[in-house]
Tab-separated table of C-alpha atoms in Angstrom:
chain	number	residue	atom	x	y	z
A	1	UNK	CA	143.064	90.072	88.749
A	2	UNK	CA	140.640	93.022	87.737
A	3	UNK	CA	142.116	95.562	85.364
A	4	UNK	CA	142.303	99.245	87.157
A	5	UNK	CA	142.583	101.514	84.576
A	6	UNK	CA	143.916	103.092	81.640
A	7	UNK	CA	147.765	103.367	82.551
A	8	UNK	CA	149.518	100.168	81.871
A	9	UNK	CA	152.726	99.674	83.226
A	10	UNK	CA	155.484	99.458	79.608
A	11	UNK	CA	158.741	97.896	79.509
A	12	UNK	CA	160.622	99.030	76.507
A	13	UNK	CA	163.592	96.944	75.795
A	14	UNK	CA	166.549	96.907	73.050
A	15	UNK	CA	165.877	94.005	70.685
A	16	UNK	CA	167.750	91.130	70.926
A	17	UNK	CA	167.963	91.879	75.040
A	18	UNK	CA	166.036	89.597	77.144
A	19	UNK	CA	162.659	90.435	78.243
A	20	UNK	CA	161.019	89.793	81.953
A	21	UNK	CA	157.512	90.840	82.824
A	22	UNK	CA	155.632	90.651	85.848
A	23	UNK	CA	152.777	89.794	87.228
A	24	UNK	CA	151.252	89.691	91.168
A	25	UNK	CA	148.073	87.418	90.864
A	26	UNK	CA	145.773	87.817	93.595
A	27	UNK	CA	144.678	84.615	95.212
A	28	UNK	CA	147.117	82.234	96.806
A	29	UNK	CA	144.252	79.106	95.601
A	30	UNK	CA	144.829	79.429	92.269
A	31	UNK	CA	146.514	76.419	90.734
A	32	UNK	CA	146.525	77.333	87.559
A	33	UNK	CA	148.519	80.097	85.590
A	34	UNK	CA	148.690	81.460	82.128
A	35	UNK	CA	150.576	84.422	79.625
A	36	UNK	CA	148.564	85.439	76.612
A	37	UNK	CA	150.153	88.190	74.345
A	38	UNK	CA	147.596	90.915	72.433
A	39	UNK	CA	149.038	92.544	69.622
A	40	UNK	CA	146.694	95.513	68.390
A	41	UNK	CA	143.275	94.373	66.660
A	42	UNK	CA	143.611	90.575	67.980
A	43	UNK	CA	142.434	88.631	70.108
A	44	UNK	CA	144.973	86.928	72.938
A	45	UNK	CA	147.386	84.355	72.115
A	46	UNK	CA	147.994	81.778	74.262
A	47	UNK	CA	151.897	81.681	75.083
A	48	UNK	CA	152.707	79.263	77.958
A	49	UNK	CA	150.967	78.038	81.179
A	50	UNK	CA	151.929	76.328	84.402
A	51	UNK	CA	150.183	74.704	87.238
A	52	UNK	CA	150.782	75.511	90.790
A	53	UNK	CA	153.078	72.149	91.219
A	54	UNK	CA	155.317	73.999	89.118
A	55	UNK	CA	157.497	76.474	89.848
A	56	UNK	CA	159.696	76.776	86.600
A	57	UNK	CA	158.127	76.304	82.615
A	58	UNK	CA	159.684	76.549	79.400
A	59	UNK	CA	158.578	76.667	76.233
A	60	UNK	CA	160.279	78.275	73.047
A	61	UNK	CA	162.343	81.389	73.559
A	62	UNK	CA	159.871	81.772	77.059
A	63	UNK	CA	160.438	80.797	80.628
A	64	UNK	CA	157.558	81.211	83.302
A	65	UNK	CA	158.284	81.423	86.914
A	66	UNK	CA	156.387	80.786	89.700
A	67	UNK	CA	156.762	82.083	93.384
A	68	UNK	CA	153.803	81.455	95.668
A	69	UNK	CA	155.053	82.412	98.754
A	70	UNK	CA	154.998	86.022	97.325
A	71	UNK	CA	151.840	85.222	94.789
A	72	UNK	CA	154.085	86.305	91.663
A	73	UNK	CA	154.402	85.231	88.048
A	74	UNK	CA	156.802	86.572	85.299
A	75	UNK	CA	157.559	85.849	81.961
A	76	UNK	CA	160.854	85.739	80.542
A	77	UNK	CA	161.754	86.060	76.488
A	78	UNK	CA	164.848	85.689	75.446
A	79	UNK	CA	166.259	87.515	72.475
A	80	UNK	CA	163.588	89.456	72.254
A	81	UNK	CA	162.059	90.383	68.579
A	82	UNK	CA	159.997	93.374	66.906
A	83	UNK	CA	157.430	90.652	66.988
A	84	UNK	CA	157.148	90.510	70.384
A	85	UNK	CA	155.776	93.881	70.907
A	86	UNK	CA	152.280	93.833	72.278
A	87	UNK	CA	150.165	93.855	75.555
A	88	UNK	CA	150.817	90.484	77.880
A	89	UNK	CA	148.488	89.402	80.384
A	90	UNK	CA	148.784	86.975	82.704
A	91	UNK	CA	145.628	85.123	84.304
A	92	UNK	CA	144.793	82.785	87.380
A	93	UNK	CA	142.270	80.188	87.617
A	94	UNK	CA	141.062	78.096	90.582
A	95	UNK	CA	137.683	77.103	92.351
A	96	UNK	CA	137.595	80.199	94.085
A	97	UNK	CA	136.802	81.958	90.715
A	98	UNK	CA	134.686	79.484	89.783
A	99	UNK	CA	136.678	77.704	87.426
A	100	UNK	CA	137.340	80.619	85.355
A	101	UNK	CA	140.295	82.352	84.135
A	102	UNK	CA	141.197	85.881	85.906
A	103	UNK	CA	143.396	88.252	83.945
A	104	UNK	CA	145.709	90.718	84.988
A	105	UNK	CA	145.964	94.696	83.691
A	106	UNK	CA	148.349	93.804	81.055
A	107	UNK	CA	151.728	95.210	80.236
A	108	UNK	CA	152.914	96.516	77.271
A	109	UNK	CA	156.319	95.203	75.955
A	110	UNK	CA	157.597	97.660	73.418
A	111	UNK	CA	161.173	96.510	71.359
A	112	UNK	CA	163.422	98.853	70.166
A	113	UNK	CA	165.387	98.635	66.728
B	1	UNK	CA	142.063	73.947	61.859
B	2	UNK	CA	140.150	76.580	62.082
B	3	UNK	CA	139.925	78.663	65.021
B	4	UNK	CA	137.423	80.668	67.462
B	5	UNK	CA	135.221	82.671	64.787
B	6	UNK	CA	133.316	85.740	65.621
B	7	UNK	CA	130.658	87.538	63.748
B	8	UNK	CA	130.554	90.438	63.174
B	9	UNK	CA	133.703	92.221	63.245
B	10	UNK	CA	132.169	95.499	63.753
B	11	UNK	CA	128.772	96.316	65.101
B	12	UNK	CA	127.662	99.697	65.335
B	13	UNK	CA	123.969	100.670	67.675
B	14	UNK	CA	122.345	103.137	69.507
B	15	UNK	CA	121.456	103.861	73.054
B	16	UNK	CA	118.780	101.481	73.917
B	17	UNK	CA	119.236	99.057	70.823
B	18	UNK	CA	120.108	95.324	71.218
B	19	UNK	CA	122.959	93.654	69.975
B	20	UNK	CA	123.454	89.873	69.422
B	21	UNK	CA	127.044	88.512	68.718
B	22	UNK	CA	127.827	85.376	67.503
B	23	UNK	CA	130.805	82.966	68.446
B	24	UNK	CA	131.903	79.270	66.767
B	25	UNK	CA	134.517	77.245	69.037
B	26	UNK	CA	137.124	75.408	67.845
B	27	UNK	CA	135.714	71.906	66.743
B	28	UNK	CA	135.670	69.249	69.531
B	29	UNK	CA	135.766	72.294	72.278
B	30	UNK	CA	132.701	72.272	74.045
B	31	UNK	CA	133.326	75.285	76.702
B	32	UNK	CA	133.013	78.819	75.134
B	33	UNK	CA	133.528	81.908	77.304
B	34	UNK	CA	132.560	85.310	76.742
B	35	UNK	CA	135.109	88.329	78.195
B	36	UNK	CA	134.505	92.111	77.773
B	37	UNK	CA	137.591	94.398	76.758
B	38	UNK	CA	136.769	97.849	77.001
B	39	UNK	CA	139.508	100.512	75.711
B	40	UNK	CA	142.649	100.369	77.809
B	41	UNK	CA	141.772	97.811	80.080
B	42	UNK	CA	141.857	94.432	80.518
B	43	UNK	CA	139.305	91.185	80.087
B	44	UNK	CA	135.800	91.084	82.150
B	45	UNK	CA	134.866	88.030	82.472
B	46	UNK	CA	131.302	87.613	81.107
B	47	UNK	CA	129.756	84.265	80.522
B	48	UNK	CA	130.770	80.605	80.598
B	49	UNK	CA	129.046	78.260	78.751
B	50	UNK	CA	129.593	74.403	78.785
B	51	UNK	CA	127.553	71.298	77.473
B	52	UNK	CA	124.575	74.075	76.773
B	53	UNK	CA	124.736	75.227	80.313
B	54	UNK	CA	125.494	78.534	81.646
B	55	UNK	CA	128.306	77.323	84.637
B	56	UNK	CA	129.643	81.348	85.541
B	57	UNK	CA	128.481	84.226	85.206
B	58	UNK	CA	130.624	87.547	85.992
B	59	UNK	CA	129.499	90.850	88.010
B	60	UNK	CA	127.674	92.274	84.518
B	61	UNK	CA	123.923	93.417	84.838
B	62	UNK	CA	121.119	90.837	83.858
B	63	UNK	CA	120.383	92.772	80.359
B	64	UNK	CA	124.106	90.890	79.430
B	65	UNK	CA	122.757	87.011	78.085
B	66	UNK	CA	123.550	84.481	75.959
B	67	UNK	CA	123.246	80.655	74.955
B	68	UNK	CA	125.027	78.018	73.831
B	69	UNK	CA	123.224	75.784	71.303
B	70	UNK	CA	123.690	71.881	70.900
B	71	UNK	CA	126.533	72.971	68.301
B	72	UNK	CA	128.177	74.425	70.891
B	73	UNK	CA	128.222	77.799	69.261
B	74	UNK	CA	126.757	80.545	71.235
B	75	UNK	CA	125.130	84.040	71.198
B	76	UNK	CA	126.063	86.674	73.489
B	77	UNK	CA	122.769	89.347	73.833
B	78	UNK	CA	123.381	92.628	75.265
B	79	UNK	CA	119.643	94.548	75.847
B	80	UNK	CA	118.817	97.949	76.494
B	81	UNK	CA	122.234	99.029	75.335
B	82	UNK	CA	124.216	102.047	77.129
B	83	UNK	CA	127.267	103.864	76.385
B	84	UNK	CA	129.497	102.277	78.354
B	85	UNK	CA	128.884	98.914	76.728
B	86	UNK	CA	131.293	99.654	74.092
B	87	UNK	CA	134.156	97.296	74.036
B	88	UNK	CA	135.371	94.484	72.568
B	89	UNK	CA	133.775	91.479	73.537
B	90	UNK	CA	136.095	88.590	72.759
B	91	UNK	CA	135.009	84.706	72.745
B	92	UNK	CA	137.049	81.881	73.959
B	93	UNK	CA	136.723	78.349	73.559
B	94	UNK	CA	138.814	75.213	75.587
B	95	UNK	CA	138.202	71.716	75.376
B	96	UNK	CA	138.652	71.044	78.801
B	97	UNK	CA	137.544	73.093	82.428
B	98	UNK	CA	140.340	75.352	83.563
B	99	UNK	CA	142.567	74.322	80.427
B	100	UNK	CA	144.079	77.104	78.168
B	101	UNK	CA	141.593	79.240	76.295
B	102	UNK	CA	141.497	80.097	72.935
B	103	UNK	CA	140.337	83.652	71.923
B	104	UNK	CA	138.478	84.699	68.684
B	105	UNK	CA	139.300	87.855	67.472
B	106	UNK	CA	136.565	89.633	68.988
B	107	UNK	CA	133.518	91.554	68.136
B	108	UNK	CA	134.181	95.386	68.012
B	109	UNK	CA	130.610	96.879	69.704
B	110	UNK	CA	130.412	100.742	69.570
B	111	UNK	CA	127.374	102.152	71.220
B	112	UNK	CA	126.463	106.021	69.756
C-alpha cells in the first residue's frame, strides 16, 4: 500500500465509455476497502467502500469488486464524464495496520472529449 | 455541514524553521488523522488521533508531532524542518475506527 514513485500508471478513456481501474492491495487481513478520487488542488473524496464479506458494491454510476483469493480491487464507472478525470486511490485497512487506512499509488483516469 | 478545515492553505519556511498546521473535524467526528502527500506520490500515513490520544503513529521521524485538544481539533508540528518535508499534509476526520475518512483540503508546506 506504499506509493513507489513518481510514474503513475493512466488510463485514458473516450467519454461516455466505461471506466475500470485497478488496484492489488497488499495484505490478505484487511477487511476493509475504500476508492477516493483527487482531482488537482483537493483533498480525496470518498467514492465507495466495501468490507471483506463483500465481494460486489454499488453505488451511483460505480461498482467495486472484490477478489481475495488474488488480493485485488477495481473500480468500475460507467458512462464515464469529463468530471471524472482525476487521480483514484484505493486503500486497505485492518488490525495489521493498526486500524489505519493504507493507500495505494493512485491512478490517473484521464476522459477524452 | 461543514467539512474537514485546514489552516493555512499555504505555508512557506526555511530549513530548520518549525511549522504548526491546524485541522477542525467534521462536528461529532472524534478521530482526526494526519497523511503526508508529497509531489507525485501517494498518502503517508502520519498521525492518528482519537478521544485526545495519539492511537498510530507512521514510520516519520520524532521531530513530526501533534495533539488533539478536548475539541477534537488538532495541531500537526513539524521541527527542525528539512527539504524534503515539503508536501501536502492533508487531515482526515471519521466518526468511527476504520470507517470512511474524510479529507480536508490540505495544507500546502514548502520548505526553501
Amino acid at each position: 500500500g506504499e506509493s513507489v514513485g513518481l510514474h503513475l500508471p493512466t488510463l485514458s478513456v473516450q467519454e461516455g465509455d466505461n471506466s475500470i481501474i485497478n488496484c492489488a492491495y497488499s495484505n490478505s487481513a484487511s477487511d476493509y476497502f475504500i476508492w477516493y478520487k483527487q482531482e488537482s488542488g483537493k483533498g480525496p473524496q470518498f467514492i465507495i467502500d466495501i468490507r471483506s464479506n463483500m465481494d460486489k458494491r454499488q453505488g451511483q454510476r460505480v461498482t467495486v469488486l472484490l477478489n481475495k483469493t488474488v488480493k485485488h480491487l477495481s473500480l468500475q464507472i460507467a458512462a464515464t464524464q469529463p468530471g471524472d478525470s482525476a487521480v483514484y486511490f484505493c486503500a486497505e485497512n485492518g488490525e495489521e495496520y493498526g486500524n489505519k487506512l493504507v493507500f495505494g499509488a493512485g491512478t490517473i483516469l484521464r476522459v477524452k472529449s | 455541514e461543514a467539512g474537514v478545515t485546514q489552516s493555512p492553505t499555504h505555508l512557506i519556511k526555511t530549513r530548520g524553521q518549525q511549522a504548526t498546521l491546524r485541522c477542525s473535524p467534521i462536528s461529532g467526528h472524534t478521530s482526526v488523522y494526519w497523511y503526508q502527500q508529497a509531489l507525485g506520490l501517494g498518502l503517508q500515513f502520519l498521525l492518528w488521533y482519537d478521544e485526545g490520544e495519539e492511537r498510530n503513529r507512521g514510520n516519520f521521524p520524532p521531530r513530526f508531532s501533534g495533539r488533539q485538544f478536548p475539541n477534537y481539533s488538532s495541531e500537526l508540528n513539524v521541527n527542525a524542518l528539512e527539504l524534503e518535508d515539503s508536501a501536502l499534509y492533508l487531515c482526515a476526520s471519521s466518526s468511527r475506527r476504520n470507517e470512511k475518512l474524510f479529507f480536508g483540503s490540505g495544507t500546502q508546506l514548502s520548505v526553501l
